[in-house]
CSV table of C-alpha atoms and ligand atoms in Angstrom, one decimal:
chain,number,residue,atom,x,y,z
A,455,UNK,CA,-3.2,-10.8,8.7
A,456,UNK,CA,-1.3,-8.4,6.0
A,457,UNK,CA,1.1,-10.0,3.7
A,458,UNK,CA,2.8,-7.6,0.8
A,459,UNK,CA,3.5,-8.7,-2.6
A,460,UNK,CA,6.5,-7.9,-4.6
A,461,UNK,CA,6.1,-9.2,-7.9
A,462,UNK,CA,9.2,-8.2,-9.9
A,463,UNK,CA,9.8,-7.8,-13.9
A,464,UNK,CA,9.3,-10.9,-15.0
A,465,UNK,CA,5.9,-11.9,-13.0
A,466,UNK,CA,4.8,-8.5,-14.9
A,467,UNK,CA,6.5,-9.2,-18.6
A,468,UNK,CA,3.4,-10.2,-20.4
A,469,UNK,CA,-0.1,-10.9,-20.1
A,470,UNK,CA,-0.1,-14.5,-19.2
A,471,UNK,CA,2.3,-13.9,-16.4
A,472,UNK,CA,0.2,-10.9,-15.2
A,473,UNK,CA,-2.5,-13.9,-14.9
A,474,UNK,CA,-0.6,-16.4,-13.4
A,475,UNK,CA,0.2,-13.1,-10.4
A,476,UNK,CA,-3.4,-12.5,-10.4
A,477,UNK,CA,-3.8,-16.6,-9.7
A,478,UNK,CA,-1.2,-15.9,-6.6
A,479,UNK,CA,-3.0,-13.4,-5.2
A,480,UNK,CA,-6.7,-14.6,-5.8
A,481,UNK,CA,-6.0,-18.1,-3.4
A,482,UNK,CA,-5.0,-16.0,-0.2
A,483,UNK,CA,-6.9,-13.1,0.8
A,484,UNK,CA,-4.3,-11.6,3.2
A,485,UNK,CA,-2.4,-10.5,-0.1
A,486,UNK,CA,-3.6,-6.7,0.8
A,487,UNK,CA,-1.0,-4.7,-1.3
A,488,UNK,CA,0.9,-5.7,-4.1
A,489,UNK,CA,4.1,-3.9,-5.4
A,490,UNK,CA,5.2,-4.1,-9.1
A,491,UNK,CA,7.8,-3.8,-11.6
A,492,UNK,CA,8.0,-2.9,-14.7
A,493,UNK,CA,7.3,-5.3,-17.6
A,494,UNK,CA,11.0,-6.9,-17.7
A,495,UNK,CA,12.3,-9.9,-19.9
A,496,UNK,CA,9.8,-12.2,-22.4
A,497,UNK,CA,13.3,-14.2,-23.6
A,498,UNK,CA,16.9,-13.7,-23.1
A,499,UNK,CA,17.7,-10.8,-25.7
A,500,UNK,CA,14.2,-8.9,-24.6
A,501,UNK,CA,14.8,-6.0,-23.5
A,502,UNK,CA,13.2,-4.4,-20.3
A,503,UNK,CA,10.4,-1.8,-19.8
A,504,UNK,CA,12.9,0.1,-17.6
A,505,UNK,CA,15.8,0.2,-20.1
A,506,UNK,CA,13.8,1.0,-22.7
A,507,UNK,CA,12.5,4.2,-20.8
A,508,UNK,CA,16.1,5.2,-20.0
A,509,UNK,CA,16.6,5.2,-24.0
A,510,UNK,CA,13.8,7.3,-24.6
A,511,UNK,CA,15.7,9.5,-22.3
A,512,UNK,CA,18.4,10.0,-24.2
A,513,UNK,CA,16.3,10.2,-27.3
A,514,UNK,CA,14.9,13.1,-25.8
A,515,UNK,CA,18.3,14.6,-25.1
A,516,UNK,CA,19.7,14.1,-28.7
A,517,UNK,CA,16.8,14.8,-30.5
A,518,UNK,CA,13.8,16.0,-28.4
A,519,UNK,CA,11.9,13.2,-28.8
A,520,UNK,CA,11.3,9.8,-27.6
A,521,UNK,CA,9.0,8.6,-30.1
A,522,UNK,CA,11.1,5.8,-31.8
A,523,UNK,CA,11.5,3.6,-28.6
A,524,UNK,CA,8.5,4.8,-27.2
A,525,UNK,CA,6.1,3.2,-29.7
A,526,UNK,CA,8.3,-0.2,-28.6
A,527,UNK,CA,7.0,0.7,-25.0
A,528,UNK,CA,3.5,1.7,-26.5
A,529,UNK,CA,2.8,-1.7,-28.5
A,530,UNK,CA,4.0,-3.9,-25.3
A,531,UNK,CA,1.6,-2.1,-23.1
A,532,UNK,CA,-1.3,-2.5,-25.6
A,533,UNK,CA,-0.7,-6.1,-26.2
A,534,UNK,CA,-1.2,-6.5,-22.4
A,535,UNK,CA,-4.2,-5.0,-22.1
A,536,UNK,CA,-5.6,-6.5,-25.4
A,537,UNK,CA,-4.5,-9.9,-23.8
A,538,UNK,CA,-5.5,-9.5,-20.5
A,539,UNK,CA,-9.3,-8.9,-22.3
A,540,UNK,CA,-9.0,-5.4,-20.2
A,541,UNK,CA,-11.6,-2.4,-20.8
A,542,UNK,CA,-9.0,0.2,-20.2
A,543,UNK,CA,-8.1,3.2,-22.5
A,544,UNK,CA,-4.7,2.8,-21.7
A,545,UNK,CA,-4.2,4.8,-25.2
A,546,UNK,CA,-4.7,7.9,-23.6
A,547,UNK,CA,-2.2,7.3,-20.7
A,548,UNK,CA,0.0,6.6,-22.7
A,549,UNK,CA,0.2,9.4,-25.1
A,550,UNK,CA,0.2,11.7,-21.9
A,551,UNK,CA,3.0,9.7,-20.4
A,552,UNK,CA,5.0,10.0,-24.3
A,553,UNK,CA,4.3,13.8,-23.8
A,554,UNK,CA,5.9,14.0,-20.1
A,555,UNK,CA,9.2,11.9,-21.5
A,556,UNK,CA,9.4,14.9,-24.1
A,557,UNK,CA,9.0,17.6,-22.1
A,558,UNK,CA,10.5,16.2,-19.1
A,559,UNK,CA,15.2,16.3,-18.1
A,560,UNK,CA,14.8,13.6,-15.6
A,561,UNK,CA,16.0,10.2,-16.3
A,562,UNK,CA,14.8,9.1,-13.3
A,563,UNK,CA,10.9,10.1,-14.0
A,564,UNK,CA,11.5,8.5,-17.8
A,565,UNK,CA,12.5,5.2,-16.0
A,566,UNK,CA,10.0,5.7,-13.2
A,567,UNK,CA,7.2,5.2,-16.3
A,568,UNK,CA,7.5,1.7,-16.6
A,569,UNK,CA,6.2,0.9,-12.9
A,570,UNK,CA,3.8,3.4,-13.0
A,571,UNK,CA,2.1,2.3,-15.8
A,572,UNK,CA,2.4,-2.0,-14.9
A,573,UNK,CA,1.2,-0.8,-11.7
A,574,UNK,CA,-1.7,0.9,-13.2
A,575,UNK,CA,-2.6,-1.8,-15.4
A,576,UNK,CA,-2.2,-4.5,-12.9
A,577,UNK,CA,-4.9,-2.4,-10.1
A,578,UNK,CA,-7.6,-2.4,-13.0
A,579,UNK,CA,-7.0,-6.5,-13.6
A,580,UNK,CA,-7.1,-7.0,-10.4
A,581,UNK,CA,-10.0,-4.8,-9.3
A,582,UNK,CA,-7.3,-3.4,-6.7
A,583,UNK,CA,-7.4,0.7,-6.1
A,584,UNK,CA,-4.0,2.0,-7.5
A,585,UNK,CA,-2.2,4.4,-5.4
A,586,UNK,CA,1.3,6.2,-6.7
A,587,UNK,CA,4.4,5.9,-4.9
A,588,UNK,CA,5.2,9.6,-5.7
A,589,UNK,CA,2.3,9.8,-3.0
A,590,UNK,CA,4.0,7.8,0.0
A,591,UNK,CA,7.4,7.3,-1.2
A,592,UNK,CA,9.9,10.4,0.0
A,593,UNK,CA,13.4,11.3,-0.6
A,594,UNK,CA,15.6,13.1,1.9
A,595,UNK,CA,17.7,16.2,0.3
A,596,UNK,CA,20.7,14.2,0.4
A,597,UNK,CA,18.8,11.6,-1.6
A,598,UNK,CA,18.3,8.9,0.7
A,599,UNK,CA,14.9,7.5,1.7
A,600,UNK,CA,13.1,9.5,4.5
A,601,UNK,CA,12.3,6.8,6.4
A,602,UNK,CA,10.5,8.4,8.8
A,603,UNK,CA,8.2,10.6,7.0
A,604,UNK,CA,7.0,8.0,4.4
A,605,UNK,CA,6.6,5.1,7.4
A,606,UNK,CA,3.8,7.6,8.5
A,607,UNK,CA,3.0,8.2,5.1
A,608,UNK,CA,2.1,4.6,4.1
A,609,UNK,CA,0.0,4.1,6.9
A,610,UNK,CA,-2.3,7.2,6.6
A,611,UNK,CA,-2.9,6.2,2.8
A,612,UNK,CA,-3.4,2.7,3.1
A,613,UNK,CA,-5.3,2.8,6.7
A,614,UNK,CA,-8.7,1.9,5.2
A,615,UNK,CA,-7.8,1.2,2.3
A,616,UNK,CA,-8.4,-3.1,1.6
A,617,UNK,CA,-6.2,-3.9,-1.3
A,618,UNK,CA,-4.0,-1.5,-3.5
A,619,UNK,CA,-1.4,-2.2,-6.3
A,620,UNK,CA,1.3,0.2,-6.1
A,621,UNK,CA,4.0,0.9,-8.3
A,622,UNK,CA,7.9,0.0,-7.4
A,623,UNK,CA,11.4,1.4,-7.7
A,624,UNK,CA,10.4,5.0,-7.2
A,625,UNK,CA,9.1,8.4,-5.1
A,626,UNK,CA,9.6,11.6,-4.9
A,627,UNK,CA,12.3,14.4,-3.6
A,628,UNK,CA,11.9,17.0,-1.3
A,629,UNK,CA,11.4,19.0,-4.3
A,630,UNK,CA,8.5,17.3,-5.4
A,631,UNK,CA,9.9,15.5,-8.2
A,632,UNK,CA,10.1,11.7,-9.2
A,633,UNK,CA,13.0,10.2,-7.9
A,634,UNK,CA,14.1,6.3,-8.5
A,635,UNK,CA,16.4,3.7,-6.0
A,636,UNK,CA,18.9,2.2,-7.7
A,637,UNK,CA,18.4,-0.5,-10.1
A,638,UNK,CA,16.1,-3.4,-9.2
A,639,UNK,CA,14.9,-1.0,-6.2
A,640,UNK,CA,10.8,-2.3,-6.5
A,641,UNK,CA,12.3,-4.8,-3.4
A,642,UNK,CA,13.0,-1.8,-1.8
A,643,UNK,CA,9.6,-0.4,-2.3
A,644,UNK,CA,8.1,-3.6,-1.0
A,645,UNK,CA,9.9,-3.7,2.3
A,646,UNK,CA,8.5,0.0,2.8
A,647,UNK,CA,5.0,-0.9,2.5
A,648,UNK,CA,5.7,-3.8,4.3
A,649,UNK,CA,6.8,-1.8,7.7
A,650,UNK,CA,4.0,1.2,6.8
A,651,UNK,CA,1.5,-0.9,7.0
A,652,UNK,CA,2.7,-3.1,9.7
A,653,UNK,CA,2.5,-6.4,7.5
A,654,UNK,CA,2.9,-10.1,8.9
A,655,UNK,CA,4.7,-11.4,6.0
A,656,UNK,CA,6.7,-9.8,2.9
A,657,UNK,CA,6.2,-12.3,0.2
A,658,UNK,CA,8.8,-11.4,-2.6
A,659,UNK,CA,7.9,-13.0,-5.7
A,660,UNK,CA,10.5,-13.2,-8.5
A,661,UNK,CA,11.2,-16.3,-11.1
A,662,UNK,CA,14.1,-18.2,-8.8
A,663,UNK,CA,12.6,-20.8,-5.8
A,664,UNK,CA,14.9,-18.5,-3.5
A,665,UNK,CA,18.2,-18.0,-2.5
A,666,UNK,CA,21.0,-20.7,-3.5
A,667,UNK,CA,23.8,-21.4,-2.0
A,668,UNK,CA,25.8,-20.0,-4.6
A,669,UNK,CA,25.5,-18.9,-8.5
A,670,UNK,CA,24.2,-21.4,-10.5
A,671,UNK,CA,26.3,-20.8,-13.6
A,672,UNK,CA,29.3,-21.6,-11.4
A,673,UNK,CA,28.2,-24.5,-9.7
A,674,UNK,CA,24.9,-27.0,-11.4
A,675,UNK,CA,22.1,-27.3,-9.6
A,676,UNK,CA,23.4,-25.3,-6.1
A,677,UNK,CA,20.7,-26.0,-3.2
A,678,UNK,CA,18.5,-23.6,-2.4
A,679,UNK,CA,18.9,-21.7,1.2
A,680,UNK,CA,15.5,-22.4,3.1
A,681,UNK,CA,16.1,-19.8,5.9
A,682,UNK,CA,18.6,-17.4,6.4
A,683,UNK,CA,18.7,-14.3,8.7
A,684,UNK,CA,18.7,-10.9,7.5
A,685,UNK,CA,21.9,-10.1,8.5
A,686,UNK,CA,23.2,-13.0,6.2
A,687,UNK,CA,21.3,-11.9,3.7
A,688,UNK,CA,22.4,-8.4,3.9
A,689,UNK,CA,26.0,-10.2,3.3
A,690,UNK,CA,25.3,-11.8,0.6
A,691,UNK,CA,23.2,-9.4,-1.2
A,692,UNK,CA,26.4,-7.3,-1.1
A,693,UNK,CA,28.6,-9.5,-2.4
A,694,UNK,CA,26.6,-10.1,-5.8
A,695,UNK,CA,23.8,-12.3,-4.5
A,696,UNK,CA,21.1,-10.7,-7.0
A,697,UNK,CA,18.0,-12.5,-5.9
A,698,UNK,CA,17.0,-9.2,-3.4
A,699,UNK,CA,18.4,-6.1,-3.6
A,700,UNK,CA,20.6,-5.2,-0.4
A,701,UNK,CA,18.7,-2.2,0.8
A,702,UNK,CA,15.3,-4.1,1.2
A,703,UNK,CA,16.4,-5.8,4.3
A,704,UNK,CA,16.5,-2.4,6.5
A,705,UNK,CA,12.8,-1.3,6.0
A,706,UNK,CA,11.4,-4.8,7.8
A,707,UNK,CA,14.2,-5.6,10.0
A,708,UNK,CA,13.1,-3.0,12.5
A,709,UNK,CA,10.0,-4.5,12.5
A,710,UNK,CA,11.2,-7.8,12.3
A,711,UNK,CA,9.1,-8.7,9.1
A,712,UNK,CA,10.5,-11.7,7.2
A,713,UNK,CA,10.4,-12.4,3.5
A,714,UNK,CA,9.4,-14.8,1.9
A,715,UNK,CA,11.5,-15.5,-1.7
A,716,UNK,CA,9.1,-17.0,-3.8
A,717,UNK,CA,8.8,-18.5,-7.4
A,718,UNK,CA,6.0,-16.7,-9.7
A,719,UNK,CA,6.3,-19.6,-12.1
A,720,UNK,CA,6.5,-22.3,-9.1
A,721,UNK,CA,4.3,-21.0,-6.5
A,722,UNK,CA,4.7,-24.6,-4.6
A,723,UNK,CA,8.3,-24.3,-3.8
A,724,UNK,CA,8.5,-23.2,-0.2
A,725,UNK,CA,11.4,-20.7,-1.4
A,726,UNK,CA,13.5,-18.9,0.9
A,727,UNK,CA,12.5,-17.4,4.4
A,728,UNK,CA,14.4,-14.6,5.8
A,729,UNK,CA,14.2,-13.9,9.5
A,730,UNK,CA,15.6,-12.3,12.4
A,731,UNK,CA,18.1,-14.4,14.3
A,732,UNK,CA,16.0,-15.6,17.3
A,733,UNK,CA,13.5,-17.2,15.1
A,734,UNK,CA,15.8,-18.7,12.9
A,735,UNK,CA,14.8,-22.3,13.8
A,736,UNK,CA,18.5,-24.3,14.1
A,737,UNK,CA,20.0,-26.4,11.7
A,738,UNK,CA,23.1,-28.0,11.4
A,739,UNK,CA,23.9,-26.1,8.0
A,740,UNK,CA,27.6,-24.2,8.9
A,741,UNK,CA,27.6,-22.5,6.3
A,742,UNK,CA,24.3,-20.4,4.7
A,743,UNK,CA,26.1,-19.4,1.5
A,744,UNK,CA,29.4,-18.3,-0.7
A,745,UNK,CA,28.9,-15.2,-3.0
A,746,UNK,CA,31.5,-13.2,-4.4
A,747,UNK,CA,32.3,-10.2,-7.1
A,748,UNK,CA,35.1,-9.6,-9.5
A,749,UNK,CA,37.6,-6.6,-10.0
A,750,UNK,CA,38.9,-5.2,-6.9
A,751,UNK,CA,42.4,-3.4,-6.2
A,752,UNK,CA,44.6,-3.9,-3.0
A,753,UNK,CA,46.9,-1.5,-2.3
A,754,UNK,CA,49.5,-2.7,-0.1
A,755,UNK,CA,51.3,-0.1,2.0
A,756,UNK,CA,54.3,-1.3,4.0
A,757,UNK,CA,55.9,0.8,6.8
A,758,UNK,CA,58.0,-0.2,9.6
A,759,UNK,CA,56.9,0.2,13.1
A,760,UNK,CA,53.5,1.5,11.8
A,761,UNK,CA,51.7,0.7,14.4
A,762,UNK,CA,54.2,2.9,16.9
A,763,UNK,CA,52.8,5.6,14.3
A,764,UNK,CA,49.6,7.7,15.9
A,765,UNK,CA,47.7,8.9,13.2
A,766,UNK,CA,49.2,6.6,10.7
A,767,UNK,CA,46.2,5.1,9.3
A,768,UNK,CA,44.0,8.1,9.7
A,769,UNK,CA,46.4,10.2,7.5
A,770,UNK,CA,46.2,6.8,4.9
A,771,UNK,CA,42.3,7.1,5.0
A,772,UNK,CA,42.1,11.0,4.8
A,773,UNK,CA,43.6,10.9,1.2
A,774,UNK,CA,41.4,8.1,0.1
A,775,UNK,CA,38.2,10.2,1.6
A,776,UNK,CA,39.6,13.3,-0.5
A,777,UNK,CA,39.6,11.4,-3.7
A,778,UNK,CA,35.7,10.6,-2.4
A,779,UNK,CA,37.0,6.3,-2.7
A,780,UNK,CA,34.6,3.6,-0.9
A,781,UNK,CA,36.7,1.1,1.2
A,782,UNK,CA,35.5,-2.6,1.1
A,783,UNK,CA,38.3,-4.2,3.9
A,784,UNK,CA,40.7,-2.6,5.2
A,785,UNK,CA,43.0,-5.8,6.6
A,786,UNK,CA,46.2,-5.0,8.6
A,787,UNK,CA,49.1,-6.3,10.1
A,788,UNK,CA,51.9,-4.8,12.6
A,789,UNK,CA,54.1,-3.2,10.0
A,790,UNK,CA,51.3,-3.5,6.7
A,791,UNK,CA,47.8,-1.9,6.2
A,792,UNK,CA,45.8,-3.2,2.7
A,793,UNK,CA,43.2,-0.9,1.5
A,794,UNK,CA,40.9,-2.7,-0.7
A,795,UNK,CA,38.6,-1.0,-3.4
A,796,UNK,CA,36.7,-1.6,-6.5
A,797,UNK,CA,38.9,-1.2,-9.6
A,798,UNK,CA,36.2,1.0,-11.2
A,799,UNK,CA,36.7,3.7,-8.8
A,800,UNK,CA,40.4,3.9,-10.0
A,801,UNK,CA,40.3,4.6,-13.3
A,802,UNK,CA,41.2,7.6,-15.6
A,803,UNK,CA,44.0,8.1,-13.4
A,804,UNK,CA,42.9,7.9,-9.9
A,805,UNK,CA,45.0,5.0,-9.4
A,806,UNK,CA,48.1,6.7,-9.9
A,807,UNK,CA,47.1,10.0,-8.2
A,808,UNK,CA,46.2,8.2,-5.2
A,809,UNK,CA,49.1,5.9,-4.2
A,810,UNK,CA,51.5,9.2,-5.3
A,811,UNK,CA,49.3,11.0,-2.2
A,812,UNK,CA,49.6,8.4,-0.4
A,813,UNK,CA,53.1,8.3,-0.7
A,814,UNK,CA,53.7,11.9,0.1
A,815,UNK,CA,51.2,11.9,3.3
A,816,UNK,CA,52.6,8.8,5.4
A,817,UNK,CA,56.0,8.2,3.7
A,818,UNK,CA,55.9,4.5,3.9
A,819,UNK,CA,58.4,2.1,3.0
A,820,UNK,CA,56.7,0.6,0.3
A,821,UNK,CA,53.2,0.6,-1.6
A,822,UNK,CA,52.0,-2.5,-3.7
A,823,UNK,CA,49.2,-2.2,-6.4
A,824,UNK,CA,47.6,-5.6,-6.8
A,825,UNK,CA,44.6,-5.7,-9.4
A,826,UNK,CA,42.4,-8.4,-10.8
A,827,UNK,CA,41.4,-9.5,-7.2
A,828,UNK,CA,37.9,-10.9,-6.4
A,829,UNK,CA,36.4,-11.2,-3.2
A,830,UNK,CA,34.6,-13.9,-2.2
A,831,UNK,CA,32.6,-14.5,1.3
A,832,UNK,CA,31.3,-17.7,3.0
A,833,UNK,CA,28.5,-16.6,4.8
A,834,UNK,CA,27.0,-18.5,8.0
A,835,UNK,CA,25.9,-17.8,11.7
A,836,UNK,CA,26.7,-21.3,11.8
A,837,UNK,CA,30.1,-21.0,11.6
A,838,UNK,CA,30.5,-19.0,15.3
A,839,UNK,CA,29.7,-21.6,17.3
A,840,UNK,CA,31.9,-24.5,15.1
A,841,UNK,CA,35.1,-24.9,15.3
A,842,UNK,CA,37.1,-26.0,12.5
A,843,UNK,CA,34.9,-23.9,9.8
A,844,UNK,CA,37.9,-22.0,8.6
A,845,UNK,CA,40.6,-25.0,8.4
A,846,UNK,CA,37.8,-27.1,5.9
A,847,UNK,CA,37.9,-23.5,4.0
A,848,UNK,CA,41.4,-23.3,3.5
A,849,UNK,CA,42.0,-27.0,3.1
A,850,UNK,CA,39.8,-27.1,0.6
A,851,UNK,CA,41.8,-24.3,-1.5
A,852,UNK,CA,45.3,-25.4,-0.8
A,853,UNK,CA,43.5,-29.0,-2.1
A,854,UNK,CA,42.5,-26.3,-5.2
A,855,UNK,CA,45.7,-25.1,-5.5
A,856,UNK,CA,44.4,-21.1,-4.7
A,857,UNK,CA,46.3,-18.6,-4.0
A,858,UNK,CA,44.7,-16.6,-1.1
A,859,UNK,CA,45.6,-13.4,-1.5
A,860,UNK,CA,43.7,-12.0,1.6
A,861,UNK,CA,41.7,-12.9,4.3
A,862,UNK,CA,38.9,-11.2,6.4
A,863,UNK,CA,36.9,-12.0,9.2
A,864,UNK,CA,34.6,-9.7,10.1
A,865,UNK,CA,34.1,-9.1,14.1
A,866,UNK,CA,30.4,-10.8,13.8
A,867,UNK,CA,32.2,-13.9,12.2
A,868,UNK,CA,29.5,-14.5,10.2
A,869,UNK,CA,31.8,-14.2,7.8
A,870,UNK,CA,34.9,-15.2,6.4
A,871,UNK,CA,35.6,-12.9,3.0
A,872,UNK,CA,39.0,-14.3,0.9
A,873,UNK,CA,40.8,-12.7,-2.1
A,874,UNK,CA,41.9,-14.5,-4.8
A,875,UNK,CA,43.2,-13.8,-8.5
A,876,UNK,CA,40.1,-12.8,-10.8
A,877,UNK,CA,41.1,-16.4,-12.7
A,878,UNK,CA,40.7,-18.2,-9.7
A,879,UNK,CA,37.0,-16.7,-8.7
A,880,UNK,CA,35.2,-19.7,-10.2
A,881,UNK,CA,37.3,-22.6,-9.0
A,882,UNK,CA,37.4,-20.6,-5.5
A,883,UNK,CA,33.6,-20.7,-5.7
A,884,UNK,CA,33.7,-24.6,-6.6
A,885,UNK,CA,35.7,-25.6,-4.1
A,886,UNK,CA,34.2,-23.6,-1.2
A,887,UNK,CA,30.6,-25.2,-2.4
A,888,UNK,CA,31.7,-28.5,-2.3
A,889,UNK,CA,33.8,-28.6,1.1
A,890,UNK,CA,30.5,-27.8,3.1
A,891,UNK,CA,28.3,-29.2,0.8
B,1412,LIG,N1,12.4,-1.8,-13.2
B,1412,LIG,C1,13.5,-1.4,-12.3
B,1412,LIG,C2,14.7,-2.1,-12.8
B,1412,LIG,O1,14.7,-2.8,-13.9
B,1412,LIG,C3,13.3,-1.6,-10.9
B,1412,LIG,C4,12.9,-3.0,-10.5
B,1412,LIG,O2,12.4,-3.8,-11.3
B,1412,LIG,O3,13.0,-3.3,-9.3
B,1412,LIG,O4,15.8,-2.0,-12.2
């Protein structure tokens, strides 16, 4: 049996941590290869390995040099090999890794320092061999993972070898140089050891006992989801669920791998299981869970007999491709079409620019800006095969007194996704929680 650890930043912030991950891995011995992050938060103002690196970027681009937040990075280092009682001349790999910052213009390789070296640490605690992503983690040209070409790599480096710590969150290019995923992308890194080495179980360990039905600083004490499929997941993760990031599902789903969410700090809670949808044992749970984000813009455009229009929609999306926009729904009526996007997109302008090209391409009668809108989606394969799912939704807004600006189910309806005014998002959240809960 092959299980893969993910142990994310704060599992690897400090040296008693680091001892409680090596506790984790010492009871099971099917804990072959163990994926790390860099050293994130001690206490709420710490700062993380990882941001700290991206400073000494920008030292380095101001004034050649990174030394000022380096030493922060060196000291924290030290202390956790002092504490760990290691015999490791981490000095040395440090001042070489200092010396690379300086010379190098790469953010990503500056951040990519922080797993590297917790990686390299945690092999030598461990007695574990160490092997670099930068060896089996590859990059397409367009910057996307070759999925492909590291799947074989993975397996060739790790056939034979027992137990290996290897660093998170980053690869290389096809140029040969250190690329990262985006943020909190060590999950990521997981999931691709996890399918290269054809492991039984993902095990993502993190300091939450797993998913919750929804964000605990909106509602107390939210239960926690105890299986979920990876499609739901995929939902959620989306929509600002922050427990796994959303492009670790894809790796193991082909494989049909599940993960395990687990707590670092709480090893006994079961945590969260993720699985594909024929061995999700049924419950009678209808919904799995509600997560939403903040700040979207709906732009309204009104035209009579639009639908009689061919092309009509096509010329609509054609300027929004030119001004290089993500869509997030697109609802539409018989005369109306709502293109919905996040308000960052449309600033310095864009905003403007775009509904003036809009105008001008399909004429239409009318084009509404709404802003301030936040989506929200209540997630649940449950809700398919129940009827009534939607009217204890909406009842229990109208009972709320929300305003739904918009509704969406998708095709799958595994989901239904609402928008409401930014100042409702929290009472939405509330009230959705405690209809099905
Ligand atoms: N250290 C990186 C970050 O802070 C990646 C990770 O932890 O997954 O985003």
């Amino acid at each position: 049996m092959i299980k893969v650890c993910k142990f994310g930043g704060t599992s690897m912030a400090d040296a008693n941590s680091i001892r409680q991950v090596k506790a984790i891995i010492d009871a099971d011995k099917d804990r072959k290869y163990i994926v790390v992050s860099a050293p994130g938060k001690r206490f709420k103002d710490d700062i993380k390995i990882t941001d700290m690196l991206y400073r000494c970027y920008n030292d380095v681009k101001i004034t050649g040099s990174c030394k000022v937040h380096f030493d922060i990075i060196r000291k924290r280092f030290i202390d956790i090999v002092k504490d760990l009682g290691l015999d490791l001349d981490i000095e040395s790999v440090l001042d070489k890794t200092e010396e690379q910052i300086n010379n190098s213009t790469s953010p990503d390789f500056a951040a990519s320092r922080g797993e590297y070296l917790s990686a390299y640490i945690t092999a030598a605690f461990l007695g574990f061999e160490f092997v670099d992503a930068a060896e089996i983690v590859r990059f397409d040209s367009h910057g996307k993972l070759n999925q492909d070409y590291t799947d074989d790599k993975v397996s060739n480096r790790l056939n034979g070898v027992e137990y290996a710590v290897i660093p998170g969150f980053y690869g290389k290019n096809f140029q040969g140089e250190i690329k990262t995923f985006s943020r909190g992308g060590s999950d990521i890194t997981g999931s691709i050891v996890a399918r290269g080495t054809k492991a039984d179980l993902y095990e993502n360990w993190t300091d939450v006992s797993g998913f919750l039905v929804c964000d605990p600083r909106i509602v107390d004490n939210p239960k926690v989801i105890k299986q979920i499929t990876y499609k739901e997941v995929r939902e959620l993760s989306y929509m600002g669920a922050s427990v796994l990031h959303a492009e670790a599902i894809s790796p193991v789903m082909k494989r049909r791998i599940p993960i395990n969410i687990k707590n670092t700090f709480r090893p006994e809670d079961k945590g969260t299981m993720i699985v594909p949808n024929d061995q999700y044992v049924n419950d009678d749970s209808v919904i799995t869970g509600i997560a939403g984000k903040k700040n979207f813009t709906v732009l309204l455009i009104e035209k009579s007999m639009m639908n009689a229009e061919v092309g009509f929609i096509r010329r609509v999306l054609s300027v929004v491709e030119h001004y290089g926009l993500c869509v997030e729904h697109l609802p539409s009526g018989i005369d109306t079409l709502s293109i919905i996007l996040e308000s960052e997109q449309l600033s310095n302008g864009v905003l403007n620019d775009l509904v003036s090209e809009i105008r001008e391409n399909v004429n239409p009668d009318f084009v509404h800006v709404i802003e301030n809108i936040s989506l929200i989606a209540t997630v649940g394969h449950g809700m398919a095969r129940r009827p009534g799912t939607a009217a204890t939704l909406f009842t229990a807004l109208a009972n709320a007194n929300i305003n739904i600006r918009m509704i969406d189910q998708g095709s799958s309806e595994l989901n239904i996704i609402i928008g409401v005014a930014n100042t409702d998002y929290e009472k939405c959240i509330k009230a959705i929680y405690d209809a099905f809960n």
